[in-house]
Coordinates of C-alpha atoms and ligand atoms in Angstrom, one line a residue:
X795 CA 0.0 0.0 0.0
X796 CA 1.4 3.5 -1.2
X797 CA 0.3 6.3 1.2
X798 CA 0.9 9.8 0.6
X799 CA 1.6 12.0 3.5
X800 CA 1.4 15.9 4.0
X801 CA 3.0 17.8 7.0
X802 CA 2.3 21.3 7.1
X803 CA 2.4 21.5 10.7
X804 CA 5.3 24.4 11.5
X805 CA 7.6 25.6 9.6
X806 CA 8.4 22.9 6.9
X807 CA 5.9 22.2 4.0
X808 CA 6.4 18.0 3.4
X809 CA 5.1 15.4 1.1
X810 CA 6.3 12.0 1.0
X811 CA 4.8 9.0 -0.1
X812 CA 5.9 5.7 1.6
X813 CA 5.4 1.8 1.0
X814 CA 3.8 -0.4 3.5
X815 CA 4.6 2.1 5.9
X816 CA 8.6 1.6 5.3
X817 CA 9.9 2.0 2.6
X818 CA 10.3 5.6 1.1
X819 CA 9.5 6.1 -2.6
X820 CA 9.8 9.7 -2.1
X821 CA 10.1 12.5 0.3
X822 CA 10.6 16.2 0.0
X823 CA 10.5 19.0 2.4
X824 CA 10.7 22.6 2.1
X825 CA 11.9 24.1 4.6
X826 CA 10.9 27.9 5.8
X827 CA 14.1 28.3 8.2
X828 CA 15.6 31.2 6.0
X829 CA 12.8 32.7 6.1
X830 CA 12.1 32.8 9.7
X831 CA 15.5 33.4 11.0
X832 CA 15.7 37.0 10.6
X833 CA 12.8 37.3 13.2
X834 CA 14.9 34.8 15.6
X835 CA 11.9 31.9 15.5
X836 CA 8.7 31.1 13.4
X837 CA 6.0 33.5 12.5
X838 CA 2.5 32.2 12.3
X839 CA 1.2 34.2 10.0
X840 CA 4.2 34.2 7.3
X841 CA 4.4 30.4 7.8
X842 CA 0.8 29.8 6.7
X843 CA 1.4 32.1 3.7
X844 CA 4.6 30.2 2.5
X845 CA 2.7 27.0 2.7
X846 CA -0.1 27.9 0.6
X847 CA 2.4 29.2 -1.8
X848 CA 4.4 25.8 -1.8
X849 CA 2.4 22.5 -0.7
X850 CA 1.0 22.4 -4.9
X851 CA 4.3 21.7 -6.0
X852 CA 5.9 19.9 -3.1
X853 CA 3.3 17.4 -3.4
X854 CA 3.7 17.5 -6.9
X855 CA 7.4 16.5 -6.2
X856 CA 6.8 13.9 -4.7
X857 CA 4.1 12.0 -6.7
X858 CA 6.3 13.2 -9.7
X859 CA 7.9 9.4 -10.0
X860 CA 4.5 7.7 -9.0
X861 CA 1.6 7.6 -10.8
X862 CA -1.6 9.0 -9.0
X863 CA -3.1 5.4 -9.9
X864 CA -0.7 3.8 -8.1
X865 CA -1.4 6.1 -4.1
X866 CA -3.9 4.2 -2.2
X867 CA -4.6 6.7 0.4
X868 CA -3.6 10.1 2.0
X869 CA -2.5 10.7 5.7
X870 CA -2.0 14.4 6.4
X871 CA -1.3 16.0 10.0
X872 CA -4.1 17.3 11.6
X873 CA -2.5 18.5 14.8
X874 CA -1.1 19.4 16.9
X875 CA 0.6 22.8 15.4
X876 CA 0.1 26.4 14.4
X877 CA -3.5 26.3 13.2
X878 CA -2.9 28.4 9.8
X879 CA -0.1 25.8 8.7
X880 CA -2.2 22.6 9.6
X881 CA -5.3 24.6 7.9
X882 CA -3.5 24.3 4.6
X883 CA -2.2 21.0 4.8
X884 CA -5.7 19.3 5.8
X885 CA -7.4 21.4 3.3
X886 CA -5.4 20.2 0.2
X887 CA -5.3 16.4 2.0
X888 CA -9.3 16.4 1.8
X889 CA -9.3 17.9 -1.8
X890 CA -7.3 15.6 -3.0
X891 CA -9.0 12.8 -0.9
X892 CA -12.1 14.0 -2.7
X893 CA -10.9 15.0 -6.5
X894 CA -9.3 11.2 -6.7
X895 CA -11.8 9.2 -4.5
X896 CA -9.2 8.2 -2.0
X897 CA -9.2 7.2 1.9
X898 CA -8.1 9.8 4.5
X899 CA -6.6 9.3 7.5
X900 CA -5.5 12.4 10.5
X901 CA -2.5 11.9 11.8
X902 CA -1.5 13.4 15.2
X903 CA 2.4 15.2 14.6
X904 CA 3.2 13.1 18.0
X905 CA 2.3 9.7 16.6
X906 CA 4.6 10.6 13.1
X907 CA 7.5 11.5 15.1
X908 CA 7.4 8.2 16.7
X909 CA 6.6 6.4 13.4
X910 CA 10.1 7.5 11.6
X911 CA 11.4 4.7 13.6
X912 CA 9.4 2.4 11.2
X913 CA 11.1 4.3 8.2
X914 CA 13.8 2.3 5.9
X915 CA 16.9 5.0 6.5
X916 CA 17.8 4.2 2.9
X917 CA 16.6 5.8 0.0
X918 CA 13.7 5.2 -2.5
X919 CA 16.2 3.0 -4.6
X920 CA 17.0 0.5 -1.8
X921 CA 15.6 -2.8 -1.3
X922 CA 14.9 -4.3 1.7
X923 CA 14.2 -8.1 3.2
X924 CA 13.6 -7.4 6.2
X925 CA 10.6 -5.2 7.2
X926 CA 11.1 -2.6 10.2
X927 CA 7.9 -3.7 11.6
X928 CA 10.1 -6.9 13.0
X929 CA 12.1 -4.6 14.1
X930 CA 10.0 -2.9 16.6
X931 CA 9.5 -5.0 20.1
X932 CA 6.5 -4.2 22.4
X933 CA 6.1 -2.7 24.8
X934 CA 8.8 0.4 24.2
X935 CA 9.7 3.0 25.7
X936 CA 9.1 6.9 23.0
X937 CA 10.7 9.8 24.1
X938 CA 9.6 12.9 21.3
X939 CA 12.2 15.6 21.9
X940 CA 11.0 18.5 19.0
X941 CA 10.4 22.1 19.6
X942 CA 7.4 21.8 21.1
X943 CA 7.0 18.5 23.5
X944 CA 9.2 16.7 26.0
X945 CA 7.0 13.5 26.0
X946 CA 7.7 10.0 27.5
X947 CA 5.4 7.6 26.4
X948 CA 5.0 3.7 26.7
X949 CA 3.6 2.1 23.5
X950 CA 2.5 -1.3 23.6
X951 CA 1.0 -1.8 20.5
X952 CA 0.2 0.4 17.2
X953 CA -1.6 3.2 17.7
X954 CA -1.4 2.6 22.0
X955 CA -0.2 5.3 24.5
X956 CA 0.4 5.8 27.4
X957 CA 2.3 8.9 28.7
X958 CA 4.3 8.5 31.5
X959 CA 6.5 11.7 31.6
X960 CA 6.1 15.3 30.0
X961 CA 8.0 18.7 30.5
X962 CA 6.6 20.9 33.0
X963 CA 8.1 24.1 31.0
X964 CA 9.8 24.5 28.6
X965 CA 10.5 21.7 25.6
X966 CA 14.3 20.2 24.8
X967 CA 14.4 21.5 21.6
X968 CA 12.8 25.0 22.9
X969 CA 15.3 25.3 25.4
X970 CA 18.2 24.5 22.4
X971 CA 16.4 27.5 20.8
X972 CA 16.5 29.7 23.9
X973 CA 19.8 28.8 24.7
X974 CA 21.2 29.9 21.2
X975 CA 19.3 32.9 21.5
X976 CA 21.2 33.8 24.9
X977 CA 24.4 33.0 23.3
X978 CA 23.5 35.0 20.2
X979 CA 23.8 31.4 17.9
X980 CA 20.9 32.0 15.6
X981 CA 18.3 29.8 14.6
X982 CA 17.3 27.1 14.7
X983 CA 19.1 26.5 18.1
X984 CA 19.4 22.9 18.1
X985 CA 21.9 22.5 15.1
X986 CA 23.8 26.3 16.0
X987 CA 24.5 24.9 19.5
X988 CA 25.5 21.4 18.4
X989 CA 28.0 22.9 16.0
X990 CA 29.3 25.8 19.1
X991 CA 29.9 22.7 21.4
X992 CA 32.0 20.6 18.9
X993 CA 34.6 23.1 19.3
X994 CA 34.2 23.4 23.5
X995 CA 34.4 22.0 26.5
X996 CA 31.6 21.1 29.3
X997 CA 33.3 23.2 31.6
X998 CA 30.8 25.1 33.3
X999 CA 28.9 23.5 36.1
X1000 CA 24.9 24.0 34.8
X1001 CA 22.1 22.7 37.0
X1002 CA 20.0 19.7 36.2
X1003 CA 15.7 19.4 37.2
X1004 CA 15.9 15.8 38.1
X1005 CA 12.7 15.6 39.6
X1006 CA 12.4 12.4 41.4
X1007 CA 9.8 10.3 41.7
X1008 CA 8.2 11.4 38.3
X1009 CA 9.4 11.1 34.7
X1010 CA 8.6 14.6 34.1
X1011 CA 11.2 17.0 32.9
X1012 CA 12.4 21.0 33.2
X1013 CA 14.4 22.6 31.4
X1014 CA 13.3 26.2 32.3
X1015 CA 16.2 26.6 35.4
X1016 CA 18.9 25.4 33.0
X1017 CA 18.0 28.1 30.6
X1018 CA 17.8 30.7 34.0
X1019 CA 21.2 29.6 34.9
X1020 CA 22.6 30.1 31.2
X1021 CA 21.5 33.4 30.8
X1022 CA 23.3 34.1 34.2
X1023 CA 26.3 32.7 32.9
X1024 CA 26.6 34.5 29.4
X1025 CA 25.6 38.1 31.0
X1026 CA 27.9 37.9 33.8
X1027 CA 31.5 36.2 32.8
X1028 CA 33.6 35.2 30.5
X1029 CA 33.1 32.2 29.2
X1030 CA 33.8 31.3 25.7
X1031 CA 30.3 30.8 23.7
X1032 CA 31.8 27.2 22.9
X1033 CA 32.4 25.8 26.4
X1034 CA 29.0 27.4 27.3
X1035 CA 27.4 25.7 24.4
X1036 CA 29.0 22.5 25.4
X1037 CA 27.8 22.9 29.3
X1038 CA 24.2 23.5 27.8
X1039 CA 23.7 20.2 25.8
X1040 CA 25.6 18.3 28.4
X1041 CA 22.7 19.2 31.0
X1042 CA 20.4 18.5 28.5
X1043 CA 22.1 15.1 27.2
X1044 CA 22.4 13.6 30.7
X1045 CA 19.0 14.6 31.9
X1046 CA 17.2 13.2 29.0
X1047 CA 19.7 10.1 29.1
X1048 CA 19.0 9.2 32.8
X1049 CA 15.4 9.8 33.2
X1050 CA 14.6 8.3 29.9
X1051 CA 16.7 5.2 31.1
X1052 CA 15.1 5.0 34.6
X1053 CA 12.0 4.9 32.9
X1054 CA 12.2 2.3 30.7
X1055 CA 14.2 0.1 33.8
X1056 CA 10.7 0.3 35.8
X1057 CA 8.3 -0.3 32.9
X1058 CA 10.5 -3.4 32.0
X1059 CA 10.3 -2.1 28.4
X1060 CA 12.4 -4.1 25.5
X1061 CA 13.3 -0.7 23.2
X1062 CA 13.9 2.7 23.8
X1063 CA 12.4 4.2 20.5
X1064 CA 13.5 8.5 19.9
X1065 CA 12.4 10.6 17.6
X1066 CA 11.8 14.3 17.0
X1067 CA 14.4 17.1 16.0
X1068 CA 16.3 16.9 19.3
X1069 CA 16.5 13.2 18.3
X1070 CA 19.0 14.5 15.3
X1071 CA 21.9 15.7 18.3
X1072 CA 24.8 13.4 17.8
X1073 CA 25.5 13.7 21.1
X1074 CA 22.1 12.6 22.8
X1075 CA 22.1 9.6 20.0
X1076 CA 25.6 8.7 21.4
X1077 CA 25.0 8.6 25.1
X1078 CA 21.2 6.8 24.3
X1079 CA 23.2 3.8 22.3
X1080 CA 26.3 3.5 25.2
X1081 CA 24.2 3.6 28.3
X1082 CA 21.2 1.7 27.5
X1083 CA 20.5 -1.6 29.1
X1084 CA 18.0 -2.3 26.1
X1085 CA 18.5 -1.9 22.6
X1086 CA 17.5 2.1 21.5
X1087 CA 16.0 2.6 17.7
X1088 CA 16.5 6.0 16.5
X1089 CA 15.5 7.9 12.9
X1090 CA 18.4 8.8 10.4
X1091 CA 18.8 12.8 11.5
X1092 CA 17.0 14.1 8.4
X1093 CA 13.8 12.1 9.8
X1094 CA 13.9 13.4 13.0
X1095 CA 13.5 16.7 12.0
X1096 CA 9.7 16.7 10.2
X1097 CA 8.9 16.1 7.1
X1098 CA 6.1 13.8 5.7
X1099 CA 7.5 10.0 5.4
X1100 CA 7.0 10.1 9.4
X1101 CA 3.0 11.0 8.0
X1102 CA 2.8 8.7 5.8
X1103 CA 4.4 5.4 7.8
X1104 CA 2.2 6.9 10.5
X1105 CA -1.0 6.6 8.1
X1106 CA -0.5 3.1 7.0
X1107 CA -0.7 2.1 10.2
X1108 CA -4.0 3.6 10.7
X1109 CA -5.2 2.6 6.9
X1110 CA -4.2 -0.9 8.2
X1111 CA -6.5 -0.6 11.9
X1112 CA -9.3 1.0 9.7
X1113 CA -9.1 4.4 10.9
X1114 CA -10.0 6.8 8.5
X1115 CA -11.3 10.4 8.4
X1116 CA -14.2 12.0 6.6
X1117 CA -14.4 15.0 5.0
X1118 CA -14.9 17.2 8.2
X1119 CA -11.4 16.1 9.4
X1120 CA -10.3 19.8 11.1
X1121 CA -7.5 20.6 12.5
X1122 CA -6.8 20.2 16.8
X1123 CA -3.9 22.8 17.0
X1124 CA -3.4 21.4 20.9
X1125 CA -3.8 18.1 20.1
X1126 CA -1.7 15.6 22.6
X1127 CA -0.7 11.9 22.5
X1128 CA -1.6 9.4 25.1
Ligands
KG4_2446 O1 10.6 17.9 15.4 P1 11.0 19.2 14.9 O2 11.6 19.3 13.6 O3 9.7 20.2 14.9 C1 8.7 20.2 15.9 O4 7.8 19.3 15.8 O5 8.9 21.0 16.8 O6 11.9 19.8 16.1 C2 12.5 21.1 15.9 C3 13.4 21.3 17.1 C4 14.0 22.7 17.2 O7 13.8 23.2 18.5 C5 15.4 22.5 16.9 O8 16.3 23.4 17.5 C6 15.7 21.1 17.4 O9 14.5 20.4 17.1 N1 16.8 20.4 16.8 C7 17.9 20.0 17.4 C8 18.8 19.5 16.5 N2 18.2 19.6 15.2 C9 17.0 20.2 15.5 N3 18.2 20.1 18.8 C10 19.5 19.6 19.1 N4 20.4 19.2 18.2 C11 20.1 19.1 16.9 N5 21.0 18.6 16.1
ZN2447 ZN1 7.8 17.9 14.7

């Protein structure tokens, strides 16, 4: 079954269309970054403007190798998100839906971060035996680090949640933003502070929320303490960078590992952007007791394939939507 997915959820405009919910025929993703960096994060408004302006031909991108004949049904993001952006991507999904007499599924943002793990790393030209869905052990343990959620959920089957831990401020990939902005890095954060640190050292002593006795995470004293620390000394932006995703790593790291020690889970599963730091993916796969599945870094970040592995699943437990499908802009998961 060939599903194509739409993710106009932020600030990229995706389509993709995936196999079976694996394998990736195609997947393309315009990305608004330049256009939002020189206001220092995304605007609403001029996000849901650029989409409209691309999703026509980034869809027609990637059903340019595929003949319409050959999609079996669409899976588009419905939430959660800014509300203009999802607007556009639901509207085209259901016109489509309706112009070529194909199935529609929602897909909750959430759920397609966690179903990149499902995704064949390899491109469209690849063949592969084995099918991820082997690959995938429940009950596991998904931690969604993007810009907007900290989540901890256990999954023990498709399309079950259960969220166990969340962040009680700010999100990991919102405080990688915040941070950058203190140390004047640009945006996006996550990738400006990543690059900063690969030239420092973690010398600076930064506090970490461990919060014990709940899975739950903070981030918002970290980001206190940086500030302090870039408007009061003399600390090169490097080593402060470094210090920064250290905290981060090791709080994400232990609590995510604690976690899945109690609920006895057999994977850890990561996804979303934060899930692209080398350095998180590193300590994940050294200090894990079980084995830890994470996305190739260009499918951490969004795009559509995530959508579309996301929407087989769903095509596969009957779930589909009708034609009054809106979108939930604070839509959660479990
Ligand atoms: O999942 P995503 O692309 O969009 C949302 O659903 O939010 O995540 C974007 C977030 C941003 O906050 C960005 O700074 C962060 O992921 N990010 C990273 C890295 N790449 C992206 N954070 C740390 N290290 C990275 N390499
Ligand atoms: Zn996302």
């Amino acid at each position: 079954m060939k599903v194509l997915g739409i993710e106009t959820s932020c600030d990229e405009t995706a389509a993709a269309v995936v196999e079976d919910g694996h394998r990736i025929v195609s997947n393309v993703v315009a990305s608004q970054i330049d256009i939002h960096a020189r206001y220092g994060g995304v605007v609403p408004e001029v996000a849901s403007r650029q989409h409209i302006l691309t999703i026509l031909p980034v869809i027609k991108q990637a059903v340019s190798e595929v003949p319409w004949e050959e999609i079996d049904g669409i899976a588009v993001t419905y939430g959660p998100g800014l509300a203009g952006s999802l607007l556009v991507g639901v509207n085209v999904a259901k016109a489509i839906a309706l112009a070529r007499n194909l199935p529609l599924t929602g897909v909750n943002h959430l759920e397609a971060h966690i179903y990149a793990n499902w995704l064949d790393p390899a491109s469209s030209k690849a063949k592969r035996t084995s099918r991820r869905d082997s690959e995938v052990r429940f009950p596991c343990l998904c931690l969604i680090v993007s810009g907007g959620h900290s989540d901890l959920l256990l999954m023990t089957g498709h399309g079950q949640f259960e969220k166990v831990g969340r962040t009680r401020d700010d999100a990991a990939g919102e405080a990688f933003d915040k941070a950058a902005r203190i140390l004047g890095l640009g945006y996006p954060g996550g990738p400006a502070i990543e690059q900063a640190a690969s030239s420092g050292t973690p010398s600076v002593p930064l506090p970490r929320a461990w919060l014990k006795g709940s899975h739950d995470f903070s981030f918002s004293g970290l980001k206190t303490a940086l500030w302090h620390l870039a408007h009061g000394g003399e600390i090169p932006v490097a080593d402060a960078a470094a210090s920064f995703q250290l905290a981060v790593v090791d709080v994400l790291v232990t609590k995510t590992i604690e976690a899945a020690r109690k609920f006895k889970v057999e994977q850890i599963l990561l996804s979303g952007g934060v899930a692209a730091n080398k350095a998180l993916r590193e300590r994940f796969l050294a200090n894990s007791p079980v084995p830890v599945l994470v996305p190739s870094p260009h499918l951490c970040t969004d795009n559509a394939a995530m959508v579309a592995a996301c929407g087989y699943y769903h095509f596969q437990a009957g779930q589909t939507s009708g034609y009054d499908l809106d979108v939930v802009p604070s839509l959660s998961l479990g």
